[in-house]
Structure formats: structure tokens, C-alpha cells
């Protein structure tokens, strides 16, 4: 994450030098992805959505978007959960590294005690449960209680057998008992017990069909407990509902086996965030409606709430940022601040006011990572992303590892794929894909179907030079008139695995070699 963060700062520095008229002196601008919504909360007249790197909000009156991130005052990146305490007017922001922020009327107060404390095991915060003035944090090692009003840690509960550390995935309460859904079953304890930090105060709910299974979500709703048993296979989850006395459990919905990501109680309704849908249930547990394709938008929910005023359902969506859904699930509006598709950066090139970012990669042994984030361009203060979510051609193109902008025409750019050849863009349109069939590029010697383009550079005559890693002909040249020529250097230089390349002022081509970390000139 540190590498990603500093890379994004580097993007900022580049943007500053080119678009200085839009950034004040000594100011920073963030360029972060906002499409992966993880958590959601209503804060007065705003709906806040958490993404891994920041928060953004929608002002319901003006329908405007606002951003809050580390550049603008948050203490960290890697947000996992948010919840809002309306009485204390405090938004609790929990990070994956156990850091914690309290956002109060625009001011940010950091509580870093858990982050700084040496704790063995899984040190993360999964969910937040608010009870009166306290935030109960479901952590990878147990439960941490935060006094929101005093802005301090109140207590820590290690609830596993014999006090062992246990991954707590969600927490709920019914006013009498506190319930913790964990990787090893569900545990409960009385609120009034003054010794909740003692593991003996917690008992496992052995009445469940599989008391030792992994339960990733739990809610108390209308006198019953609802929980989800998270199974390792895709769309193989089982949801259960308890009897009023919690002595027996039954399947909540025999037809429901999709992955369940969250359970939430909002405005007297139970909201179930499943793979591909949000299930809205009434107080008697009957279905009010199912949200699965509002305005033809696919739904990928992490969590959902109901607007306290309009009754709209707001969804933190893993691919679309945030959705507002009305008309009993049929009308949807997407809210996603403009930004790159992801935070992955492998290589960048910029000329004039056009920046291109390659978001692929390869592993330490130079094998493909099969990363599908594609590449992004930035100009006129707008990011445009190219990947399989919006360009069918990228269904088979992975690991974009290099890119270059034409120095004589900044509206034209090229990108190299670690396996699928060379891509040509005019403006923001993919115009050509070059491979063995339509260029001088060659396949990787051990696997000739893969065309590995590892480096790109222009010479002073505006010829595009392509580093063709692992091919018998290590370099190819595309002339301005579109004519291709390959260059086989022969001997030990043939078939070498090559990385990035440059062309110097003398026209010499320099390429990194995997072998002995040497240079090929």
C-alpha cells in the first residue's frame, strides 16, 4: 500500500506541473479510485460512502459530491467500516490497520491506540456496532470498545475459548445481550456483566446447526437473530433465523445461497446485501422488494441503508461506488467521483497535458499476474479507464505493463500487454491491437502464442520502438507510415526476457534484461 500511495502522490506532482492553474501553490490534489464502495452511512443531509482510500458523500439537497481523504485530513488509508452516531454527531471511521478516526462537524480526531499497540494475530477492524455513546469494534483478535464522547478506548474483550484471539466479523445487540459473529461460531454475553473482558463471560451459541462455522454477518431484528454462515464456495452461503428464545434455528430462505456481504437494520427494515442484489424485508420478514437491476444497472452491494427522509435505498457498491435506488427497486442513480479505475500503477508516461497509466504487472519470476485493471488516461481534469468493464476487447487483454504518448501527437498513445501485444489509442478510442498476425511482433520463444511487450519508446524520427520480451527478435520498429520491421540481434541476445526500454539522444536503444539484472544496448 505504501508503494501505491507514493505513486499516487507522484501522479499529483506531475499533475501539479501541468495543471498548475487548477491547484493552488503548496496544495495537493488527490487522484484516487472511488468505484469500490465498502460501507455507507447517513450523516445529516449527506450520505457518506467509504472506499478503501477515502470517503465521499452526496449532498441530498444540491446533489453534489464531496471528498474526504488523507490529503484533506483523514489519518490513514484502507478504510474498512463507517457508522454514524446521530446523537453525538460523530462519524466513526475504522481502518484495516486498526487506526480510528472520529469525524465531528468537519473536525477529525484520531484514536491510534489499537494501531500502536503490539497485538499478535489478525490486527484489523471488520465492522462497527454503535450502542449509546460507545462503538463496539469487531476486530481480527476480539472486540474493542471505544467511548465516542470521551474519544478514548474503554475496554478490550478477548472472547475466544480460554481467552484465545478470535476473528470477530460482526456484532449486534438486543438491549440485553451482545452477540459476536466470528470465524468459529457466534458468542454472546450480557451487557450488564461488568467482566466482559473475561472470556468466561462469553458463551458459544451451540444451538446453531453448525456452531463452529464461520459467520460473517449478524443482526437482531424484531425479536429474532438473523445470521449468515459464510461458506468457502462461491454462492454457497446459508442464512439462519433464530426462534424468539434462540433455542432453535431454521433456514431464513431456502432459496437463498448467494454470498451475503452484510445484514443491516435501517428505518424498520432488514436489508440483506447479497451477491447481485439487495433484499428489503418487512418487520414480519416478508420481502418488500428485491433490488437487482435499477435502471439496468447491475448491483454489487457491500452494504445498504434506507434514507430517513425520502425512503430511498442507498447502496455501497463494490463496482459502482454508490447507488441511490427508488421506485421499489426499479430506478437507480449512480454516484462515483471521477478517478482512476484502481490504485494499481506499474508504469506512467506523460507528454503535454496527457497522462497514461499502465495498471498491470508481472511477478518476481516475470510471469503474468493476470491483472484486469487495464490502463487509464488523464487529461482536462478527467480520468478515463480502459478495461473489461467498459471495453469488450479487454476481455482477453491482461497485464498492461508499459505505455507511451506520441511526442508529435499527444492525442495518440500506445500500451504494451504482458502477453497480448501492443495497443494503439487515438484520443480515448482503442483503434488497433498489434500481434503476430498484423505486425512484426513475435511470440515468446517457450510459449509462442504470448506476445510480451515490455517497453516502448520513440526515437527522434518518431519511430515507435517496441521491446518484444522473450522473442527471437528482441525489438520491433513501427515507422510513422505504419510499416513494421523486426530486429533479431542473434546469439545470446536472441530470446532474452526484457523489461523497460529507452532511446537516447544518439538513437541507441537501452533495455533492461532479466538475466543478471543487466542492460541490452
Coordinates of C-alpha atoms in Angstrom, one line a residue:
X1 CA 0.0 0.0 0.0
X2 CA 2.8 2.4 0.7
X3 CA 4.1 1.9 -2.9
X4 CA 0.6 2.7 -4.2
X5 CA 0.3 5.8 -2.0
X6 CA 3.6 7.3 -3.1
X7 CA 2.8 6.5 -6.7
X8 CA -0.4 8.4 -6.4
X9 CA 1.5 11.3 -4.8
X10 CA 3.8 11.2 -7.8
X11 CA 0.8 11.5 -10.1
X12 CA -0.1 14.6 -8.1
X13 CA 3.3 16.1 -8.7
X14 CA 3.0 15.5 -12.4
X15 CA -0.5 17.0 -12.5
X16 CA 0.7 20.0 -10.5
X17 CA 3.4 20.9 -13.0
X18 CA 1.0 20.7 -15.9
X19 CA -2.4 21.8 -14.5
X20 CA -1.0 24.3 -12.0
X21 CA -3.8 26.7 -12.8
X22 CA -6.2 24.4 -11.1
X23 CA -4.1 23.7 -7.9
X24 CA -3.0 26.4 -5.5
X25 CA 0.6 26.9 -4.6
X26 CA 1.7 24.3 -2.0
X27 CA -1.6 22.5 -2.3
X28 CA -2.2 18.8 -3.1
X29 CA -4.8 17.1 -5.2
X30 CA -5.9 13.5 -4.8
X31 CA -6.3 11.1 -7.7
X32 CA -8.0 8.1 -6.1
X33 CA -10.3 5.4 -7.2
X34 CA -13.9 5.8 -5.9
X35 CA -15.7 2.9 -7.6
X36 CA -15.3 0.3 -4.8
X37 CA -17.9 1.2 -2.2
X38 CA -17.4 -0.7 1.1
X39 CA -19.7 0.9 3.7
X40 CA -22.4 3.6 3.9
X41 CA -23.9 5.9 6.5
X42 CA -26.4 8.8 6.6
X43 CA -24.9 11.9 8.2
X44 CA -27.5 14.7 8.4
X45 CA -28.3 15.8 4.9
X46 CA -25.4 13.8 3.4
X47 CA -24.9 10.1 2.5
X48 CA -21.3 9.0 3.1
X49 CA -19.7 6.1 1.2
X50 CA -16.4 4.5 2.3
X51 CA -13.9 3.3 -0.3
X52 CA -10.5 1.7 0.5
X53 CA -8.7 5.0 0.1
X54 CA -11.2 7.7 1.1
X55 CA -14.7 8.8 1.9
X56 CA -17.0 10.6 -0.5
X57 CA -20.5 12.0 0.2
X58 CA -23.6 13.1 -1.7
X59 CA -25.4 16.3 -0.5
X60 CA -29.0 15.3 -1.0
X61 CA -30.2 18.9 -1.3
X62 CA -27.7 20.0 -4.0
X63 CA -27.0 16.6 -5.4
X64 CA -23.3 17.5 -5.2
X65 CA -20.3 15.2 -4.5
X66 CA -17.7 15.9 -1.8
X67 CA -14.5 14.0 -1.0
X68 CA -12.7 13.4 2.3
X69 CA -9.3 11.6 2.3
X70 CA -5.8 11.7 3.8
X71 CA -5.0 14.8 1.7
X72 CA -7.9 16.5 3.3
X73 CA -7.4 15.4 6.9
X74 CA -8.2 11.7 7.4
X75 CA -5.4 9.9 9.3
X76 CA -5.0 6.9 7.1
X77 CA -6.0 4.9 4.1
X78 CA -7.5 1.4 4.0
X79 CA -11.0 2.1 5.3
X80 CA -13.0 -0.9 6.3
X81 CA -16.1 0.4 8.0
X82 CA -18.0 3.6 8.9
X83 CA -21.0 4.2 11.2
X84 CA -22.7 7.4 12.3
X85 CA -23.8 8.3 15.9
X86 CA -26.5 10.9 15.3
X87 CA -26.8 11.9 19.0
X88 CA -23.1 12.7 19.2
X89 CA -23.0 13.9 15.6
X90 CA -19.9 11.7 15.1
X91 CA -18.9 9.6 12.1
X92 CA -16.7 6.7 13.2
X93 CA -14.2 5.7 10.5
X94 CA -12.4 2.4 11.1
X95 CA -9.3 1.3 9.1
X96 CA -8.0 -2.1 8.2
X97 CA -4.8 -1.5 10.3
X98 CA -7.0 -0.7 13.4
X99 CA -6.5 3.0 13.2
X100 CA -9.6 5.0 14.0
X101 CA -10.9 8.5 13.2
X102 CA -13.9 10.4 14.7
X103 CA -15.3 13.0 12.3
X104 CA -17.3 15.6 14.2
X105 CA -18.6 18.7 12.3
X106 CA -15.8 18.7 9.9
X107 CA -13.1 18.1 12.5
X108 CA -11.2 14.9 12.7
X109 CA -10.0 13.3 15.9
X110 CA -7.6 10.3 15.6
X111 CA -7.5 7.4 18.1
X112 CA -4.4 5.4 17.2
X113 CA -4.1 3.3 20.4
X114 CA -5.0 0.0 18.8
X115 CA -2.8 0.6 15.8
X116 CA 0.2 1.4 18.1
X117 CA -0.4 -1.5 20.5
X118 CA 1.6 -4.6 19.7
X119 CA -1.1 -7.3 19.2
X120 CA -0.4 -10.8 17.9
X121 CA -2.7 -12.2 15.3
X122 CA -5.1 -10.6 12.8
X123 CA -4.9 -6.9 13.6
X124 CA -7.8 -5.3 11.7
X125 CA -11.3 -3.8 12.2
X126 CA -14.1 -5.6 10.3
X127 CA -17.3 -3.8 11.5
X128 CA -18.6 -1.2 13.9
X129 CA -21.6 -1.6 16.2
X130 CA -22.9 1.5 17.9
X131 CA -24.6 1.3 21.3
X132 CA -25.4 4.6 23.0
X133 CA -22.1 6.5 23.4
X134 CA -19.9 3.5 22.6
X135 CA -18.6 2.0 19.4
X136 CA -18.0 -1.8 19.6
X137 CA -15.3 -2.7 17.1
X138 CA -15.4 -6.2 15.6
X139 CA -11.6 -6.8 15.3
X140 CA -9.5 -9.6 14.0
X141 CA -8.5 -10.5 17.5
X142 CA -11.6 -9.7 19.6
X143 CA -13.7 -6.7 20.5
X144 CA -12.6 -3.2 21.3
X145 CA -14.9 -0.7 23.0
X146 CA -14.5 3.0 22.2
X147 CA -16.1 5.7 24.3
X148 CA -17.1 8.1 21.5
X149 CA -17.9 11.0 23.8
X150 CA -14.6 10.8 25.6
X151 CA -12.7 9.9 22.5
X152 CA -10.8 7.0 24.2
X153 CA -10.5 3.3 24.3
X154 CA -12.7 1.9 27.1
X155 CA -12.0 -1.8 27.1
X156 CA -10.9 -4.8 25.1
X157 CA -12.6 -8.2 25.0
X158 CA -10.8 -11.4 24.1
X159 CA -13.8 -13.7 23.7
X160 CA -12.4 -16.9 22.3
X161 CA -12.1 -20.2 24.4
X162 CA -9.6 -19.8 27.1
X163 CA -9.1 -16.1 26.0
X164 CA -7.7 -17.0 22.6
X165 CA -7.7 -14.4 19.9
X166 CA -10.6 -14.8 17.5
X167 CA -11.6 -13.0 14.4
X168 CA -14.8 -11.2 15.1
X169 CA -16.6 -10.3 11.9
X170 CA -19.7 -8.6 13.0
X171 CA -21.5 -7.5 16.2
X172 CA -25.2 -6.9 17.1
X173 CA -27.2 -6.4 20.3
X174 CA -30.8 -6.7 21.6
X175 CA -30.5 -4.5 24.6
X176 CA -29.7 -7.4 27.0
X177 CA -27.1 -9.4 25.2
X178 CA -24.2 -8.6 22.9
X179 CA -23.7 -11.0 20.0
X180 CA -20.4 -11.5 18.1
X181 CA -20.3 -13.4 14.8
X182 CA -16.8 -14.9 14.4
X183 CA -14.8 -17.3 12.3
X184 CA -15.5 -20.0 14.9
X185 CA -19.2 -19.6 15.7
X186 CA -21.3 -17.0 17.4
X187 CA -20.7 -15.9 21.0
X188 CA -22.9 -13.9 23.4
X189 CA -22.6 -12.1 26.7
X190 CA -24.8 -10.0 28.9
X191 CA -24.4 -6.2 28.6
X192 CA -24.8 -5.8 32.3
X193 CA -21.9 -8.1 33.1
X194 CA -19.1 -5.9 34.5
X195 CA -16.5 -8.6 33.5
X196 CA -16.9 -8.8 29.7
X197 CA -13.2 -8.6 29.3
X198 CA -13.0 -12.0 30.9
X199 CA -13.5 -14.7 28.3
X200 CA -15.6 -16.8 30.7
X201 CA -18.4 -14.2 30.5
X202 CA -18.9 -15.2 26.8
X203 CA -20.7 -18.4 25.8
X204 CA -20.9 -20.0 22.3
X205 CA -24.4 -20.4 20.8
X206 CA -24.3 -24.2 20.3
X207 CA -27.9 -24.2 19.2
X208 CA -26.8 -23.3 15.7
X209 CA -26.8 -26.1 13.1
X210 CA -23.1 -25.7 12.7
X211 CA -21.9 -24.0 15.9
X212 CA -18.3 -23.9 14.9
X213 CA -18.8 -22.5 11.4
X214 CA -17.8 -19.1 10.1
X215 CA -20.5 -16.4 10.5
X216 CA -19.7 -13.1 8.8
X217 CA -22.9 -11.1 9.5
X218 CA -25.5 -10.9 12.3
X219 CA -28.4 -8.7 13.2
X220 CA -31.1 -8.6 15.8
X221 CA -34.4 -7.7 14.1
X222 CA -38.0 -7.8 15.5
X223 CA -37.2 -10.2 18.3
X224 CA -35.1 -12.6 16.3
X225 CA -31.5 -13.1 15.3
X226 CA -30.5 -13.4 11.7
X227 CA -27.1 -14.6 10.7
X228 CA -25.2 -15.7 7.7
X229 CA -23.0 -18.8 7.6
X230 CA -20.2 -17.9 5.1
X231 CA -19.0 -20.9 3.3
X232 CA -15.8 -21.1 1.2
X233 CA -17.5 -22.0 -2.1
X234 CA -18.9 -19.2 -4.3
X235 CA -22.6 -18.5 -3.7
X236 CA -22.9 -21.3 -1.2
X237 CA -23.8 -19.3 2.0
X238 CA -26.6 -20.3 4.3
X239 CA -28.7 -17.8 6.2
X240 CA -30.4 -18.7 9.5
X241 CA -33.1 -17.1 11.7
X242 CA -33.5 -17.9 15.4
X243 CA -36.6 -18.6 17.4
X244 CA -37.7 -15.9 19.8
X245 CA -35.9 -17.7 22.7
X246 CA -32.9 -18.6 20.5
X247 CA -33.1 -22.2 21.3
X248 CA -33.7 -23.3 17.7
X249 CA -32.6 -22.0 14.3
X250 CA -34.1 -22.5 10.8
X251 CA -33.2 -21.5 7.3
X252 CA -34.1 -17.9 6.7
X253 CA -34.8 -18.5 3.0
X254 CA -34.4 -22.0 1.5
X255 CA -33.7 -20.4 -1.9
X256 CA -31.0 -18.0 -0.6
X257 CA -27.5 -19.3 -1.1
X258 CA -25.8 -16.3 -2.7
X259 CA -22.9 -14.8 -0.9
X260 CA -24.1 -12.5 1.8
X261 CA -21.9 -9.5 2.5
X262 CA -23.8 -7.6 5.1
X263 CA -27.0 -7.5 7.2
X264 CA -28.4 -4.1 8.2
X265 CA -31.4 -2.8 10.1
X266 CA -32.5 0.6 8.8
X267 CA -35.8 2.6 9.2
X268 CA -37.6 -0.5 10.4
X269 CA -36.5 -2.7 7.6
X270 CA -34.0 -5.6 7.3
X271 CA -31.6 -5.1 4.3
X272 CA -29.7 -8.1 3.1
X273 CA -26.7 -7.3 0.8
X274 CA -26.3 -10.4 -1.3
X275 CA -24.2 -11.2 -4.4
X276 CA -26.1 -9.3 -7.1
X277 CA -29.0 -7.9 -5.1
X278 CA -30.3 -6.1 -2.0
X279 CA -33.2 -7.8 -0.4
X280 CA -35.5 -5.4 1.5
X281 CA -37.6 -7.2 4.2
X282 CA -40.5 -6.0 6.3
X283 CA -40.9 -6.3 10.1
X284 CA -42.6 -9.7 9.6
X285 CA -39.6 -10.8 7.5
X286 CA -41.6 -10.9 4.2
X287 CA -39.9 -9.4 1.2
X288 CA -41.0 -5.9 0.4
X289 CA -38.9 -5.8 -2.8
X290 CA -35.7 -7.0 -4.3
X291 CA -33.1 -4.6 -5.9
X292 CA -31.1 -6.3 -8.6
X293 CA -31.2 -4.1 -11.8
X294 CA -32.3 -0.5 -11.1
X295 CA -32.3 1.5 -14.4
X296 CA -30.5 -1.5 -15.9
X297 CA -27.5 -1.0 -13.5
X298 CA -26.0 -4.2 -12.1
X299 CA -25.8 -4.3 -8.3
X300 CA -22.7 -5.4 -6.3
X301 CA -23.6 -4.4 -2.8
X302 CA -21.3 -4.2 0.2
X303 CA -23.9 -2.7 2.5
X304 CA -27.1 -0.7 2.3
X305 CA -29.2 1.8 4.3
X306 CA -32.6 3.5 3.9
X307 CA -32.8 7.2 3.7
X308 CA -34.6 8.6 6.8
X309 CA -36.4 11.2 4.8
X310 CA -37.0 10.0 1.3
X311 CA -37.1 6.3 1.9
X312 CA -34.6 5.7 -0.9
X313 CA -32.2 2.8 -0.6
X314 CA -28.6 3.8 -0.7
X315 CA -26.1 1.1 -1.6
X316 CA -22.3 1.0 -1.2
X317 CA -21.5 -0.8 -4.4
X318 CA -18.2 -2.7 -5.0
X319 CA -18.0 -1.7 -8.7
X320 CA -20.1 1.5 -8.9
X321 CA -19.2 3.4 -5.8
X322 CA -22.7 4.4 -4.5
X323 CA -26.2 3.9 -5.8
X324 CA -29.4 5.6 -4.9
X325 CA -32.5 3.4 -5.6
X326 CA -36.1 4.4 -5.6
X327 CA -39.4 3.2 -7.2
X328 CA -39.4 -0.1 -5.2
X329 CA -36.0 -1.0 -6.7
X330 CA -36.5 -0.1 -10.3
X331 CA -34.9 3.3 -10.6
X332 CA -31.3 3.8 -9.8
X333 CA -28.7 6.7 -9.8
X334 CA -25.0 6.1 -9.7
X335 CA -22.7 8.4 -7.8
X336 CA -19.0 7.9 -8.4
X337 CA -16.5 10.8 -8.2
X338 CA -14.2 10.8 -11.2
X339 CA -10.9 9.0 -10.7
X340 CA -8.7 6.1 -12.0
X341 CA -10.3 2.7 -12.0
X342 CA -7.9 1.4 -9.4
X343 CA -4.8 2.4 -7.4
X344 CA -2.6 -0.1 -9.2
X345 CA 0.3 1.6 -11.1
X346 CA 3.0 -0.2 -12.9
X347 CA 4.2 2.5 -15.3
X348 CA 3.3 6.0 -16.4
X349 CA 4.1 8.3 -19.4
X350 CA 3.1 11.9 -19.9
X351 CA 3.5 14.4 -22.6
X352 CA 1.9 17.8 -22.8
X353 CA -1.3 17.6 -20.9
X354 CA -1.9 13.9 -21.4
X355 CA -1.0 11.2 -18.8
X356 CA -1.3 7.5 -19.4
X357 CA -1.0 4.9 -16.6
X358 CA -0.4 1.2 -17.1
X359 CA -2.1 -0.8 -14.3
X360 CA -0.9 -4.3 -14.9
X361 CA 2.2 -6.2 -13.6
X362 CA 4.2 -9.3 -13.5
X363 CA 5.5 -11.3 -10.6
X364 CA 9.1 -11.8 -9.3
X365 CA 9.7 -14.6 -11.8
X366 CA 8.3 -12.5 -14.6
X367 CA 5.2 -14.5 -15.0
X368 CA 1.8 -12.8 -15.7
X369 CA -0.3 -11.7 -12.8
X370 CA -3.4 -11.6 -15.0
X371 CA -4.4 -8.2 -13.7
X372 CA -7.5 -6.9 -15.4
X373 CA -7.4 -3.2 -14.3
X374 CA -6.2 -2.2 -17.8
X375 CA -4.9 1.4 -18.1
X376 CA -6.1 4.9 -17.5
X377 CA -5.7 8.3 -19.2
X378 CA -5.9 11.7 -17.6
X379 CA -6.5 15.0 -19.4
X380 CA -8.7 18.1 -18.9
X381 CA -9.1 17.1 -15.2
X382 CA -10.8 13.9 -16.2
X383 CA -9.8 10.2 -15.8
X384 CA -10.8 7.7 -18.4
X385 CA -10.3 4.0 -17.7
X386 CA -10.0 1.1 -20.2
X387 CA -10.6 -2.4 -19.1
X388 CA -13.0 -5.3 -19.4
X389 CA -15.8 -3.4 -17.5
X390 CA -16.2 -0.9 -20.4
X391 CA -14.3 -2.3 -23.4
X392 CA -15.1 -5.8 -24.7
X393 CA -11.6 -6.0 -26.3
X394 CA -10.1 -6.2 -22.8
X395 CA -11.9 -9.5 -22.1
X396 CA -8.7 -11.2 -23.2
X397 CA -6.1 -8.5 -22.5
X398 CA -4.4 -8.5 -19.2
X399 CA -1.3 -7.0 -17.5
X400 CA -0.7 -3.7 -19.3
X401 CA 2.9 -3.0 -18.2
X402 CA 4.1 -0.1 -20.4
X403 CA 2.7 2.9 -22.2
X404 CA 4.0 5.8 -24.2
X405 CA 2.5 9.0 -25.7
X406 CA 3.3 10.0 -29.2
X407 CA 5.6 13.1 -28.9
X408 CA 4.3 14.6 -32.1
X409 CA 0.7 13.9 -31.5
X410 CA -0.4 13.8 -27.8
X411 CA -3.8 12.6 -28.9
X412 CA -2.2 9.2 -29.8
X413 CA -0.8 6.7 -27.3
X414 CA 0.4 3.1 -27.2
X415 CA 0.3 0.5 -24.4
X416 CA 2.1 -2.9 -24.1
X417 CA 0.5 -6.0 -22.7
X418 CA 2.4 -8.8 -21.0
X419 CA 1.1 -11.5 -23.3
X420 CA -1.4 -9.9 -25.8
X421 CA 0.8 -7.5 -27.9
X422 CA 0.6 -3.7 -28.5
X423 CA -2.5 -1.5 -28.2
X424 CA -2.9 1.8 -30.1
X425 CA -5.2 4.6 -28.9
X426 CA -6.4 7.7 -30.7
X427 CA -8.0 10.0 -28.2
X428 CA -9.8 7.7 -25.9
X429 CA -10.6 5.1 -28.5
X430 CA -8.8 1.8 -28.9
X431 CA -8.0 1.8 -32.6
X432 CA -5.7 -1.2 -33.1
X433 CA -4.3 -4.2 -31.3
X434 CA -1.0 -5.4 -32.9
X435 CA 0.2 -9.0 -32.5
X436 CA 1.9 -11.7 -34.6
X437 CA -0.8 -11.6 -37.3
X438 CA -0.6 -7.9 -38.2
X439 CA 2.9 -6.7 -37.2
X440 CA 6.5 -7.8 -36.9
X441 CA 5.9 -8.7 -33.2
X442 CA 6.8 -12.3 -32.3
X443 CA 5.6 -14.7 -29.6
X444 CA 7.6 -15.7 -26.5
X445 CA 10.0 -18.4 -27.5
X446 CA 8.8 -21.1 -25.0
X447 CA 5.2 -20.1 -25.5
X448 CA 4.8 -18.6 -29.0
X449 CA 1.1 -17.7 -28.5
X450 CA 2.0 -15.0 -26.0
X451 CA 3.3 -11.7 -27.4
X452 CA 5.1 -9.9 -24.5
X453 CA 5.5 -6.2 -24.9
X454 CA 7.6 -4.9 -22.1
X455 CA 8.9 -1.5 -23.2
X456 CA 8.0 1.4 -25.6
X457 CA 9.9 4.4 -26.8
X458 CA 10.0 6.9 -29.7
X459 CA 13.2 8.0 -31.4
X460 CA 14.0 11.4 -32.9
X461 CA 12.4 10.4 -36.3
X462 CA 9.2 9.5 -34.5
X463 CA 9.6 5.7 -35.0
X464 CA 8.0 3.7 -32.3
X465 CA 10.3 1.1 -30.8
X466 CA 8.8 -2.0 -29.1
X467 CA 10.7 -4.2 -26.7
X468 CA 9.4 -7.7 -27.5
X469 CA 10.4 -9.7 -24.5
X470 CA 11.3 -13.4 -25.0
X471 CA 11.0 -13.2 -28.8
X472 CA 13.7 -14.3 -31.2
X473 CA 13.7 -10.7 -32.5
X474 CA 14.1 -8.6 -29.4
X475 CA 13.0 -5.3 -31.0
X476 CA 10.4 -4.2 -33.5
X477 CA 10.0 -0.8 -35.1
X478 CA 6.8 0.8 -36.3
X479 CA 7.6 3.7 -38.7
X480 CA 5.3 6.8 -38.9
X481 CA 3.8 5.4 -42.1
X482 CA 2.8 2.2 -40.2
X483 CA 5.5 -0.1 -41.7
X484 CA 6.8 -2.7 -39.3
X485 CA 10.4 -4.0 -39.0
X486 CA 11.8 -6.6 -36.6
X487 CA 15.4 -6.9 -35.3
X488 CA 17.0 -10.2 -34.4
X489 CA 20.2 -9.4 -32.6
X490 CA 21.3 -13.0 -32.8
X491 CA 23.5 -15.1 -30.4
X492 CA 22.8 -14.8 -26.7
X493 CA 20.7 -11.6 -27.2
X494 CA 18.0 -13.5 -29.0
X495 CA 15.1 -14.7 -26.9
X496 CA 16.1 -12.7 -23.8
X497 CA 13.5 -11.7 -21.3
X498 CA 13.5 -7.9 -21.5
X499 CA 11.9 -5.1 -19.4
X500 CA 11.6 -1.4 -19.9
X501 CA 13.4 0.4 -22.6
X502 CA 14.6 3.9 -23.6
X503 CA 16.0 5.5 -26.8
X504 CA 18.8 8.0 -26.0
X505 CA 19.7 11.2 -28.0
X506 CA 22.1 9.2 -30.1
X507 CA 19.4 6.8 -31.2
X508 CA 20.7 3.9 -29.1
X509 CA 18.2 1.5 -27.6
X510 CA 18.6 0.5 -24.0
X511 CA 16.6 -2.3 -22.5
X512 CA 16.6 -4.0 -19.1
X513 CA 17.4 -7.7 -19.1
X514 CA 16.0 -10.1 -16.5
X515 CA 19.2 -12.2 -16.7
X516 CA 21.8 -10.9 -14.2
X517 CA 19.8 -7.6 -14.0
X518 CA 21.9 -6.4 -16.9
X519 CA 21.3 -4.0 -19.8
X520 CA 21.0 -4.7 -23.5
X521 CA 22.2 -1.9 -25.8

